[in-house]
PDB file of C-alpha atoms in Angstrom:
ATOM      1  CA  UNK W   1      -9.360  14.647-130.405  1.00 53.00           C
ATOM      2  CA  UNK W   2     -10.558  12.260-127.706  1.00 80.00           C
ATOM      3  CA  UNK W   3      -7.377  12.906-125.723  1.00 87.00           C
ATOM      4  CA  UNK W   4      -7.961  16.660-125.798  1.00 91.00           C
ATOM      5  CA  UNK W   5     -11.502  16.213-124.449  1.00 88.00           C
ATOM      6  CA  UNK W   6     -10.181  13.980-121.666  1.00 93.00           C
ATOM      7  CA  UNK W   7      -7.542  16.584-120.805  1.00 94.00           C
ATOM      8  CA  UNK W   8     -10.115  19.401-120.685  1.00 95.00           C
ATOM      9  CA  UNK W   9     -12.387  17.228-118.520  1.00 95.00           C
ATOM     10  CA  UNK W  10      -9.535  16.504-116.123  1.00 95.00           C
ATOM     11  CA  UNK W  11      -8.652  20.206-115.926  1.00 96.00           C
ATOM     12  CA  UNK W  12     -12.303  21.122-115.281  1.00 96.00           C
ATOM     13  CA  UNK W  13     -12.623  18.423-112.630  1.00 96.00           C
ATOM     14  CA  UNK W  14      -9.464  19.495-110.801  1.00 96.00           C
ATOM     15  CA  UNK W  15     -10.361  23.186-111.033  1.00 96.00           C
ATOM     16  CA  UNK W  16     -13.800  22.614-109.527  1.00 96.00           C
ATOM     17  CA  UNK W  17     -12.402  20.248-106.911  1.00 97.00           C
ATOM     18  CA  UNK W  18      -9.869  22.851-105.812  1.00 95.00           C
ATOM     19  CA  UNK W  19     -12.502  25.580-105.825  1.00 93.00           C
ATOM     20  CA  UNK W  20     -14.988  23.661-103.692  1.00 94.00           C
ATOM     21  CA  UNK W  21     -12.373  22.237-101.321  1.00 95.00           C
ATOM     22  CA  UNK W  22     -10.971  25.733-100.787  1.00 93.00           C
ATOM     23  CA  UNK W  23     -14.463  27.171-100.254  1.00 90.00           C
ATOM     24  CA  UNK W  24     -15.469  24.360 -97.884  1.00 93.00           C
ATOM     25  CA  UNK W  25     -12.322  24.396 -95.747  1.00 90.00           C
ATOM     26  CA  UNK W  26     -13.087  27.447 -93.620  1.00 86.00           C
ATOM     27  CA  UNK W  27     -16.829  26.783 -93.684  1.00 89.00           C
ATOM     28  CA  UNK W  28     -16.409  23.299 -92.212  1.00 92.00           C
ATOM     29  CA  UNK W  29     -13.848  24.318 -89.580  1.00 91.00           C
ATOM     30  CA  UNK W  30     -15.488  27.624 -88.647  1.00 88.00           C
ATOM     31  CA  UNK W  31     -19.226  27.086 -89.104  1.00 89.00           C
ATOM     32  CA  UNK W  32     -20.179  30.068 -86.931  1.00 90.00           C
ATOM     33  CA  UNK W  33     -18.572  32.578 -89.314  1.00 87.00           C
ATOM     34  CA  UNK W  34     -20.257  30.971 -92.305  1.00 87.00           C
ATOM     35  CA  UNK W  35     -23.623  30.896 -90.529  1.00 91.00           C
ATOM     36  CA  UNK W  36     -23.241  34.620 -89.807  1.00 89.00           C
ATOM     37  CA  UNK W  37     -22.463  35.260 -93.490  1.00 84.00           C
ATOM     38  CA  UNK W  38     -25.518  33.252 -94.528  1.00 87.00           C
ATOM     39  CA  UNK W  39     -27.734  35.112 -92.056  1.00 88.00           C
ATOM     40  CA  UNK W  40     -26.812  38.462 -93.661  1.00 85.00           C
ATOM     41  CA  UNK W  41     -28.682  37.485 -96.832  1.00 83.00           C
ATOM     42  CA  UNK W  42     -31.888  37.225 -94.787  1.00 84.00           C
ATOM     43  CA  UNK W  43     -33.259  34.455 -97.036  1.00 85.00           C
ATOM     44  CA  UNK W  44     -33.810  31.790 -94.376  1.00 89.00           C
ATOM     45  CA  UNK W  45     -35.490  31.975 -90.997  1.00 93.00           C
ATOM     46  CA  UNK W  46     -32.823  32.273 -88.298  1.00 92.00           C
ATOM     47  CA  UNK W  47     -33.705  28.843 -86.872  1.00 94.00           C
ATOM     48  CA  UNK W  48     -32.633  27.234 -90.187  1.00 96.00           C
ATOM     49  CA  UNK W  49     -29.413  29.187 -90.787  1.00 94.00           C
ATOM     50  CA  UNK W  50     -27.118  27.023 -88.632  1.00 94.00           C
ATOM     51  CA  UNK W  51     -28.246  23.697 -90.080  1.00 95.00           C
ATOM     52  CA  UNK W  52     -28.277  25.067 -93.644  1.00 95.00           C
ATOM     53  CA  UNK W  53     -24.758  26.466 -93.279  1.00 93.00           C
ATOM     54  CA  UNK W  54     -23.400  23.159 -91.950  1.00 95.00           C
ATOM     55  CA  UNK W  55     -25.198  21.203 -94.675  1.00 96.00           C
ATOM     56  CA  UNK W  56     -23.874  23.475 -97.426  1.00 95.00           C
ATOM     57  CA  UNK W  57     -20.309  23.403 -96.073  1.00 94.00           C
ATOM     58  CA  UNK W  58     -20.229  19.600 -95.944  1.00 96.00           C
ATOM     59  CA  UNK W  59     -21.927  19.324 -99.342  1.00 96.00           C
ATOM     60  CA  UNK W  60     -19.159  21.470-100.824  1.00 95.00           C
ATOM     61  CA  UNK W  61     -16.511  19.331 -99.123  1.00 96.00           C
ATOM     62  CA  UNK W  62     -17.968  16.015-100.325  1.00 97.00           C
ATOM     63  CA  UNK W  63     -18.503  17.430-103.808  1.00 96.00           C
ATOM     64  CA  UNK W  64     -14.916  18.655-103.947  1.00 96.00           C
ATOM     65  CA  UNK W  65     -13.592  15.260-102.846  1.00 96.00           C
ATOM     66  CA  UNK W  66     -15.752  13.424-105.405  1.00 95.00           C
ATOM     67  CA  UNK W  67     -14.472  15.705-108.151  1.00 96.00           C
ATOM     68  CA  UNK W  68     -10.882  15.326-106.976  1.00 95.00           C
ATOM     69  CA  UNK W  69     -10.906  11.537-107.189  1.00 95.00           C
ATOM     70  CA  UNK W  70     -13.345  11.322-110.104  1.00 94.00           C
ATOM     71  CA  UNK W  71     -16.084   9.463-108.271  1.00 94.00           C
ATOM     72  CA  UNK W  72     -19.686  10.214-109.315  1.00 93.00           C
ATOM     73  CA  UNK W  73     -18.312  12.991-111.501  1.00 94.00           C
ATOM     74  CA  UNK W  74     -21.552  13.798-113.307  1.00 95.00           C
ATOM     75  CA  UNK W  75     -23.531  13.922-110.066  1.00 95.00           C
ATOM     76  CA  UNK W  76     -20.911  16.158-108.443  1.00 96.00           C
ATOM     77  CA  UNK W  77     -20.831  18.374-111.552  1.00 96.00           C
ATOM     78  CA  UNK W  78     -24.626  18.632-111.482  1.00 97.00           C
ATOM     79  CA  UNK W  79     -24.513  19.725-107.830  1.00 96.00           C
ATOM     80  CA  UNK W  80     -21.690  22.156-108.633  1.00 96.00           C
ATOM     81  CA  UNK W  81     -23.611  23.675-111.546  1.00 96.00           C
ATOM     82  CA  UNK W  82     -26.777  23.913-109.470  1.00 96.00           C
ATOM     83  CA  UNK W  83     -25.009  25.576-106.563  1.00 95.00           C
ATOM     84  CA  UNK W  84     -23.185  27.983-108.859  1.00 95.00           C
ATOM     85  CA  UNK W  85     -26.485  28.874-110.572  1.00 96.00           C
ATOM     86  CA  UNK W  86     -28.007  29.525-107.146  1.00 94.00           C
ATOM     87  CA  UNK W  87     -24.969  31.558-106.056  1.00 90.00           C
ATOM     88  CA  UNK W  88     -25.119  33.569-109.306  1.00 93.00           C
ATOM     89  CA  UNK W  89     -28.762  34.393-108.623  1.00 92.00           C
ATOM     90  CA  UNK W  90     -27.896  35.288-105.045  1.00 88.00           C
ATOM     91  CA  UNK W  91     -25.154  37.668-106.199  1.00 89.00           C
ATOM     92  CA  UNK W  92     -27.559  39.300-108.676  1.00 91.00           C
ATOM     93  CA  UNK W  93     -30.053  39.694-105.824  1.00 87.00           C
ATOM     94  CA  UNK W  94     -27.297  41.280-103.717  1.00 85.00           C
ATOM     95  CA  UNK W  95     -26.459  43.616-106.606  1.00 87.00           C
ATOM     96  CA  UNK W  96     -30.089  44.672-107.015  1.00 89.00           C
ATOM     97  CA  UNK W  97     -30.569  45.329-103.317  1.00 84.00           C
ATOM     98  CA  UNK W  98     -27.132  46.965-103.006  1.00 79.00           C
ATOM     99  CA  UNK W  99     -26.314  45.272 -99.719  1.00 73.00           C
ATOM    100  CA  UNK W 100     -22.545  45.661-100.162  1.00 68.00           C
ATOM    101  CA  UNK W 101     -21.338  43.023 -97.674  1.00 74.00           C
ATOM    102  CA  UNK W 102     -18.799  40.249 -98.128  1.00 73.00           C
ATOM    103  CA  UNK W 103     -20.402  37.402-100.101  1.00 73.00           C
ATOM    104  CA  UNK W 104     -19.327  34.658 -97.661  1.00 75.00           C
ATOM    105  CA  UNK W 105     -18.092  32.489-100.518  1.00 76.00           C
ATOM    106  CA  UNK W 106     -14.648  32.048 -99.067  1.00 70.00           C
ATOM    107  CA  UNK W 107     -14.793  32.914 -95.357  1.00 56.00           C
ATOM    108  CA  UNK W 108     -11.458  34.077 -94.069  1.00 59.00           C
ATOM    109  CA  UNK W 109     -10.766  35.710 -97.416  1.00 57.00           C
ATOM    110  CA  UNK W 110     -12.076  39.249 -97.079  1.00 60.00           C
ATOM    111  CA  UNK W 111     -12.690  41.339-100.145  1.00 62.00           C
ATOM    112  CA  UNK W 112     -15.263  39.287-102.048  1.00 71.00           C
ATOM    113  CA  UNK W 113     -18.184  41.714-102.077  1.00 80.00           C
ATOM    114  CA  UNK W 114     -21.595  40.375-103.053  1.00 81.00           C
ATOM    115  CA  UNK W 115     -22.896  41.926-106.255  1.00 84.00           C
ATOM    116  CA  UNK W 116     -22.722  41.851-110.020  1.00 89.00           C
ATOM    117  CA  UNK W 117     -18.983  41.151-110.285  1.00 88.00           C
ATOM    118  CA  UNK W 118     -19.383  38.101-108.060  1.00 87.00           C
ATOM    119  CA  UNK W 119     -22.345  37.020-110.231  1.00 91.00           C
ATOM    120  CA  UNK W 120     -20.173  37.120-113.351  1.00 94.00           C
ATOM    121  CA  UNK W 121     -17.416  35.216-111.518  1.00 91.00           C
ATOM    122  CA  UNK W 122     -19.858  32.520-110.394  1.00 91.00           C
ATOM    123  CA  UNK W 123     -21.408  32.233-113.861  1.00 95.00           C
ATOM    124  CA  UNK W 124     -17.951  31.757-115.400  1.00 95.00           C
ATOM    125  CA  UNK W 125     -17.079  29.145-112.779  1.00 94.00           C
ATOM    126  CA  UNK W 126     -20.207  27.267-113.834  1.00 96.00           C
ATOM    127  CA  UNK W 127     -18.756  26.566-117.304  1.00 96.00           C
ATOM    128  CA  UNK W 128     -16.403  23.755-116.179  1.00 97.00           C
ATOM    129  CA  UNK W 129     -19.298  22.101-114.332  1.00 96.00           C
ATOM    130  CA  UNK W 130     -21.432  22.225-117.475  1.00 96.00           C
ATOM    131  CA  UNK W 131     -18.552  20.726-119.469  1.00 96.00           C
ATOM    132  CA  UNK W 132     -18.337  17.836-116.996  1.00 95.00           C
ATOM    133  CA  UNK W 133     -22.051  17.164-117.372  1.00 95.00           C
ATOM    134  CA  UNK W 134     -21.494  16.535-121.077  1.00 94.00           C
ATOM    135  CA  UNK W 135     -18.062  14.893-120.961  1.00 91.00           C
ATOM    136  CA  UNK W 136     -17.052  13.795-117.443  1.00 92.00           C
ATOM    137  CA  UNK W 137     -13.841  12.129-118.649  1.00 87.00           C
ATOM    138  CA  UNK W 138     -12.075   9.109-117.184  1.00 88.00           C
ATOM    139  CA  UNK W 139      -8.450  10.205-116.815  1.00 86.00           C
ATOM    140  CA  UNK W 140      -7.275   9.816-113.202  1.00 82.00           C
ATOM    141  CA  UNK W 141     -10.828   8.899-112.270  1.00 78.00           C
ATOM    142  CA  UNK W 142     -11.934   6.185-109.864  1.00 84.00           C
ATOM    143  CA  UNK W 143     -15.461   6.175-111.281  1.00 74.00           C
ATOM    144  CA  UNK W 144     -14.355   5.925-114.921  1.00 63.00           C
ATOM    145  CA  UNK W 145     -12.556   2.614-114.426  1.00 52.00           C
ATOM    146  CA  UNK W 146     -15.589   0.965-112.847  1.00 48.00           C
ATOM    147  CA  UNK W 147     -17.868   2.199-115.613  1.00 46.00           C
ATOM    148  CA  UNK W 148     -15.522   0.902-118.330  1.00 44.00           C
ATOM    149  CA  UNK W 149     -15.453  -2.549-116.731  1.00 45.00           C
ATOM    150  CA  UNK W 150     -19.256  -2.701-116.444  1.00 43.00           C
ATOM    151  CA  UNK W 151     -19.619  -1.606-120.077  1.00 43.00           C
ATOM    152  CA  UNK W 152     -17.424  -4.522-121.156  1.00 43.00           C
ATOM    153  CA  UNK W 153     -19.514  -6.927-119.119  1.00 42.00           C
ATOM    154  CA  UNK W 154     -22.764  -5.811-120.713  1.00 44.00           C
ATOM    155  CA  UNK W 155     -21.276  -5.969-124.202  1.00 43.00           C
ATOM    156  CA  UNK W 156     -20.029  -9.535-123.745  1.00 44.00           C
ATOM    157  CA  UNK W 157     -23.401 -10.877-122.560  1.00 43.00           C
TER     158      UNK W 157
END
């Protein structure tokens, strides 16, 4: 049963890594388009939109890389779950207000309207992140090897 949990953890980690790396790619290389998408939500003052969009794009990129290599998996999963919870709330807000614009989740990929369907999608994508919070797994993980070695050292003392 332990092997199945490790396999599910690896699948969750790679899924989230691919998701966040894909989402971050266009945001990092075309920050102006992402800043414009963020500005449409009208949640931040315009003077903060550019810095917030760059910060979020690079956070997604670093998080995706950490998940890909299995480094700080729980921390990356916590950030992923938190962002997805925020995005879910943002999509519900967009559904309530009926804004009807592209969500900005994956710039360059038109056809992702903000609203209730996007909220359900984001909530479902949060499930792998929650799994990784409970069982981060060590298969193909840089962080898991280091932790195992330190556990042996504390047990032998």
